[in-house]
CSV table of C-alpha atoms in Angstrom, one decimal:
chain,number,residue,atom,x,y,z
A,1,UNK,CA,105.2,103.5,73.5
A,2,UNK,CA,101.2,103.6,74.3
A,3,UNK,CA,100.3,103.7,78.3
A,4,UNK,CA,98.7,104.2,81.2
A,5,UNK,CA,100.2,104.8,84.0
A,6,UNK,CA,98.9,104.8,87.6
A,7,UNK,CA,102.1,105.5,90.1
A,8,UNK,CA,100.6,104.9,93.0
A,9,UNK,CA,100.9,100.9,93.9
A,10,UNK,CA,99.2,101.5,97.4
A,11,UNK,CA,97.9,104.3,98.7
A,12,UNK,CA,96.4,104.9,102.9
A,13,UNK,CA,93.8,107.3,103.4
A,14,UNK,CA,91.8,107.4,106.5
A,15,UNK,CA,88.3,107.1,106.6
A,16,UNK,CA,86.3,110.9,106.2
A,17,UNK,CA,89.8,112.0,104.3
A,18,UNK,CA,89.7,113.3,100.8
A,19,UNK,CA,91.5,111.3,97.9
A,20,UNK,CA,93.3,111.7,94.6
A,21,UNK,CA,94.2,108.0,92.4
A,22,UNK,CA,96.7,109.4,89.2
A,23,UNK,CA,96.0,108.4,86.2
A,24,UNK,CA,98.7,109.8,83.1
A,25,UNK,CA,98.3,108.2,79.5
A,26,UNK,CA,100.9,109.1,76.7
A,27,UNK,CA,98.5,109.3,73.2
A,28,UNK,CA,98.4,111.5,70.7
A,29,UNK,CA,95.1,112.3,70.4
A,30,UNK,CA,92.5,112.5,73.4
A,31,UNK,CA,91.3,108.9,74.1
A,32,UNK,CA,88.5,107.8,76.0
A,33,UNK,CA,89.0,107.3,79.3
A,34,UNK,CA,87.7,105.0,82.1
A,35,UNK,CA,87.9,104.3,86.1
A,36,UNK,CA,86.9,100.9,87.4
A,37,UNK,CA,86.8,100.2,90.4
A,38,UNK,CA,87.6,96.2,92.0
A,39,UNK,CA,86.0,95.2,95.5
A,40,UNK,CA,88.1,92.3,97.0
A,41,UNK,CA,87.3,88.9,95.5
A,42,UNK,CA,84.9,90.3,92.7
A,43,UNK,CA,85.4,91.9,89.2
A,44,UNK,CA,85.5,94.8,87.8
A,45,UNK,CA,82.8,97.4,87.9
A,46,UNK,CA,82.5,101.1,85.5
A,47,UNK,CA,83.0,104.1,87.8
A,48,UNK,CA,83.0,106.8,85.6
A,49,UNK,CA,84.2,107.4,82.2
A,50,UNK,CA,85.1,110.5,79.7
A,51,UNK,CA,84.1,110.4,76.0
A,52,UNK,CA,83.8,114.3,75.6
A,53,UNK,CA,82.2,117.8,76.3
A,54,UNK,CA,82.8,118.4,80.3
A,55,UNK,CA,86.3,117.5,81.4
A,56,UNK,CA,84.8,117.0,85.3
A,57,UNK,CA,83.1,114.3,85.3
A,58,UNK,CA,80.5,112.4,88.2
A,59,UNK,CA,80.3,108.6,88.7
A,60,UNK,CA,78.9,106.5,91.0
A,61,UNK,CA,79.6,106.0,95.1
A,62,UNK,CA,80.3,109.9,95.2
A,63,UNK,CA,83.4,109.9,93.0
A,64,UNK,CA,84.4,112.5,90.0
A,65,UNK,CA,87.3,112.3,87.5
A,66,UNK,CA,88.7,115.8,85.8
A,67,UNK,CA,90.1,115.3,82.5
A,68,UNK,CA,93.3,117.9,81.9
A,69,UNK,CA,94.4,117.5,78.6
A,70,UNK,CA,97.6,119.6,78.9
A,71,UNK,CA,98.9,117.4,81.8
A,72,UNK,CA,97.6,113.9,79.7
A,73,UNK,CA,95.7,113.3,82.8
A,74,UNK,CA,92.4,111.6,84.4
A,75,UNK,CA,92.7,112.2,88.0
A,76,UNK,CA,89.8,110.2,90.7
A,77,UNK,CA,89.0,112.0,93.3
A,78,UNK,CA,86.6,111.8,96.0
A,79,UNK,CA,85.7,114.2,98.7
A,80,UNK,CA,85.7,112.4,101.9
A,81,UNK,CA,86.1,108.3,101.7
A,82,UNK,CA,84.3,105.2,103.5
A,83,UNK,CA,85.5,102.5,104.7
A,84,UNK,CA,84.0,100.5,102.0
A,85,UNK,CA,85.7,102.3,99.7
A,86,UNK,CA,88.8,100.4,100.0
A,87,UNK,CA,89.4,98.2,96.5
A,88,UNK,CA,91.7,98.3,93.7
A,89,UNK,CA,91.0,100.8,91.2
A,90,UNK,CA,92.0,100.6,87.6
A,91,UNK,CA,92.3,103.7,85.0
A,92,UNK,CA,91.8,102.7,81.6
A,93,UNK,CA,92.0,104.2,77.7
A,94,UNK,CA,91.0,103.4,74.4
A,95,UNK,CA,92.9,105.4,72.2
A,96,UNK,CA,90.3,106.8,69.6
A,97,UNK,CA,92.3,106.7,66.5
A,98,UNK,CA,93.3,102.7,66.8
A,99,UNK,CA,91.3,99.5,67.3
A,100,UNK,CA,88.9,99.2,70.3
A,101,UNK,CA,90.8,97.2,72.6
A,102,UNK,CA,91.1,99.2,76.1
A,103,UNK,CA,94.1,99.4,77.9
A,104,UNK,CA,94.4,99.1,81.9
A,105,UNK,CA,96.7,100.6,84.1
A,106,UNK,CA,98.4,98.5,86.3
A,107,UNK,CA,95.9,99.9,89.4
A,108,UNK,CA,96.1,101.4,92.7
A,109,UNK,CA,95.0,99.3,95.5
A,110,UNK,CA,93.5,102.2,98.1
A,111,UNK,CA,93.9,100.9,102.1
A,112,UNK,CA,91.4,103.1,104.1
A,113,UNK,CA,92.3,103.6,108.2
A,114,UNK,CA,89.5,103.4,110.8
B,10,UNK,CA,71.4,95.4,84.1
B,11,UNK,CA,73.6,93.1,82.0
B,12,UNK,CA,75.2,90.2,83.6
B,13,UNK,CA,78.6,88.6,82.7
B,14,UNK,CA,78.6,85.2,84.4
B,15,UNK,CA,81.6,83.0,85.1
B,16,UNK,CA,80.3,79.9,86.4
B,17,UNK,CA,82.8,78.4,88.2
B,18,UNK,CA,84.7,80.9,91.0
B,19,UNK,CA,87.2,78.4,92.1
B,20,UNK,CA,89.0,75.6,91.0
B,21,UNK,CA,91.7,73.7,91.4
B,22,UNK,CA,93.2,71.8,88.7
B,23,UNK,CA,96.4,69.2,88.2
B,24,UNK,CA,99.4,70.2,86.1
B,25,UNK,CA,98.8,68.9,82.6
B,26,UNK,CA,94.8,68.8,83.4
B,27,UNK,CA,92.7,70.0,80.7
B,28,UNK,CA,90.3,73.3,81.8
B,29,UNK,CA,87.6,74.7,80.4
B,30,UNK,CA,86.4,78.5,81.7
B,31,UNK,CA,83.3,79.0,80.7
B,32,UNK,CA,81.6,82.5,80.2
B,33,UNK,CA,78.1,83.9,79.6
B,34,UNK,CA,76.2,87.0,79.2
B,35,UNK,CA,72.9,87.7,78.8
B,36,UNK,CA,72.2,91.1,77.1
B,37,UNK,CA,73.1,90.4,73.5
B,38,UNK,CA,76.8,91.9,73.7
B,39,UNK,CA,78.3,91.2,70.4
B,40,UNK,CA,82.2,91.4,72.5
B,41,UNK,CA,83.7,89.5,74.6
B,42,UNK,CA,87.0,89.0,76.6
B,43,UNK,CA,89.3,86.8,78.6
B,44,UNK,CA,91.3,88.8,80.4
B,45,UNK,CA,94.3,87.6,83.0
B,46,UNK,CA,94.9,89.3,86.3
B,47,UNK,CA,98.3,88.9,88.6
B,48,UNK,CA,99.5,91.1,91.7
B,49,UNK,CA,101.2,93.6,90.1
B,50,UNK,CA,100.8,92.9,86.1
B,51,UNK,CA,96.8,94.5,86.5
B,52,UNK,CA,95.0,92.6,83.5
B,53,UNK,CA,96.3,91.6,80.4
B,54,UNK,CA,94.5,90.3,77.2
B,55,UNK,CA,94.2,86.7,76.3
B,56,UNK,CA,91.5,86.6,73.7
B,57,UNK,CA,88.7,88.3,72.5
B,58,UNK,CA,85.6,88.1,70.2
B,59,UNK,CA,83.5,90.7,67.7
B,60,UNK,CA,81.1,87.8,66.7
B,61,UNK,CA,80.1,84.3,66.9
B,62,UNK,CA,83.1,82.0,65.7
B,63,UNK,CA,85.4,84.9,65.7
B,64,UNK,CA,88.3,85.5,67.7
B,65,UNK,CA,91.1,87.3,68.1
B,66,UNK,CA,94.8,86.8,69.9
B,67,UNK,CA,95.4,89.7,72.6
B,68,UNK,CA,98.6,90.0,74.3
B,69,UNK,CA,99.6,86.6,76.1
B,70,UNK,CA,97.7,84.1,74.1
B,71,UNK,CA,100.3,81.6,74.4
B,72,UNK,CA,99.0,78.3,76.4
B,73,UNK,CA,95.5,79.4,75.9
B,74,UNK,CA,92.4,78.9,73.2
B,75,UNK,CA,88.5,79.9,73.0
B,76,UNK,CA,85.6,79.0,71.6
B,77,UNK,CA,82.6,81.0,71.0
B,78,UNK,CA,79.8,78.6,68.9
B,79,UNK,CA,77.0,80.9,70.5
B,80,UNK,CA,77.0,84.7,71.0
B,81,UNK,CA,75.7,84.8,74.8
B,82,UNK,CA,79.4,82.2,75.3
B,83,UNK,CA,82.8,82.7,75.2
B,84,UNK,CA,84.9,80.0,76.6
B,85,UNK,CA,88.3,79.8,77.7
B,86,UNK,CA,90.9,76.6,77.4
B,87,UNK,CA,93.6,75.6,78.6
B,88,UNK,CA,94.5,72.5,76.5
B,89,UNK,CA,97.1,71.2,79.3
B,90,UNK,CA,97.4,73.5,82.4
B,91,UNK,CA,100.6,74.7,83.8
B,92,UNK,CA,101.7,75.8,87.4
B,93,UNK,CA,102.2,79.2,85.6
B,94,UNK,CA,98.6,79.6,84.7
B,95,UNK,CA,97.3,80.2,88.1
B,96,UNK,CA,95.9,83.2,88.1
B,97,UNK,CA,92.2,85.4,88.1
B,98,UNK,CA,90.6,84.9,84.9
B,99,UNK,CA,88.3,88.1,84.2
B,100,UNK,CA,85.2,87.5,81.3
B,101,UNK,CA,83.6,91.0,80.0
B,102,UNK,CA,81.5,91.9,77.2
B,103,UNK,CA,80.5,94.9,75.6
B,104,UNK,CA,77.9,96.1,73.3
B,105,UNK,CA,79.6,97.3,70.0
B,106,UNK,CA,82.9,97.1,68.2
B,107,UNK,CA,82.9,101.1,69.0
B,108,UNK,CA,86.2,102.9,70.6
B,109,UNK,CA,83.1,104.1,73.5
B,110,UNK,CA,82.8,100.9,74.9
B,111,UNK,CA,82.0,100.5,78.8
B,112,UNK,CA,83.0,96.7,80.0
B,113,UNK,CA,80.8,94.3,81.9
B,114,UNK,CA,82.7,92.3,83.8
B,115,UNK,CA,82.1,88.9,85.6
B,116,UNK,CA,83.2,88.1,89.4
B,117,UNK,CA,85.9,85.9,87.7
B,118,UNK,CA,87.4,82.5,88.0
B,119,UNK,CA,90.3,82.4,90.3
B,120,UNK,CA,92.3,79.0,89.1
B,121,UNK,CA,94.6,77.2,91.3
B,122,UNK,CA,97.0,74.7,89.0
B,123,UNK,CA,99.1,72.2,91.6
């Protein structure tokens, strides 16, 4: 079956670390590809996505996403994180050869240490 | 920037009460969503709309209807509320029925059925 998966429930960093969020989708064909990001109490808001051209790609609030298509993967990463960085973040797909309903991944909610 | 606004951040309802969600944006987005959000489940589809008077079921439309009589509105309804229903309820839009679609999402409605 179509997914996204993000394995990571939780994840701890402390503040000034670097950080990695997985992201793996099982499609055939490339699909578009999306990172939200959720602040506590508030909704989602666009990151970064990937449509084509350049698999690294540069959102907002510092962060970048690689797309590697051999490993199905759209990796977040971020060089060194701040405190107010801690939120729930959600990888998401539209697969490009169906209808244009996107798909969510079940997210990764990122706890940052003082 | 486009704004998706869910006027009503809290409630609190009674089982069997009848609820109305109500949903606006205000940058001519011809789709719009409900979405569903629970610890652990991430989002899940309720309903969505391509055009004024138009919907569609998503994946857990059961309990649920909408209304959309004006394209800036997309309602949501829950004809007699359940204890199950409590949840974050999520509105977006989007611009075009196009696979590259970015979401705009509201700060949501989180709804407390007793």
């Amino acid at each position: 079956a179509q997914s996204v998966t993000q394995p990571d429930i939780h994840i701890t960093v402390s503040e000034g670390a670097s950080l990695e969020l997985r992201c793996n989708y099982s499609y055939g064909a490339t699909p578009y590809l999306f990172w939200y990001v959720q602040s506590p109490g508030q909704g989602l808001q666009l990151l970064l996505k990937y449509f084509s051209g350049d698999t690294l790609v540069q959102g907002i609030k510092g962060f970048e996403a690689e797309f590697k298509r051999s490993q199905s993967s759209f990796n977040l990463r971020k060089p060194s994180v701040h405190w107010s960085d801690a939120a729930e973040y959600f990888c998401a797909v539209v697969p490009m050869n169906r209808d244009d309903k996107i798909i969510f991944g079940k997210g990764t909610r990122l706890h940052i240490l003082p | 920037d486009v704004k998706v606004t869910q006027s009503s951040r809290y409630l609190v309802k009674r089982t069997g009460e009848k609820v109305f969600l109500e949903c606006v944006q205000d940058m001519d987005h011809e789709n719009m969503f409900w979405y569903r959000q629970d610890p652990g489940l991430g989002l899940r589809l309720i309903y969505f709309s391509y055009d004024v008077k138009m919907k569609e079921k998503g994946d857990i439309p059961e309990g649920y209807s909408v209304s959309r009589e004006k394209k800036e509105r997309f309602s949501l309804i829950l004809e007699s509320a359940s204890t199950n229903q409590t949840s974050m309820y999520l509105c977006a839009s989007s611009l075009r029925a196009s696979g590259a679609n970015v979401l705009t999402f509201g700060a949501g409605s989180r709804l407390t059925v007793l």
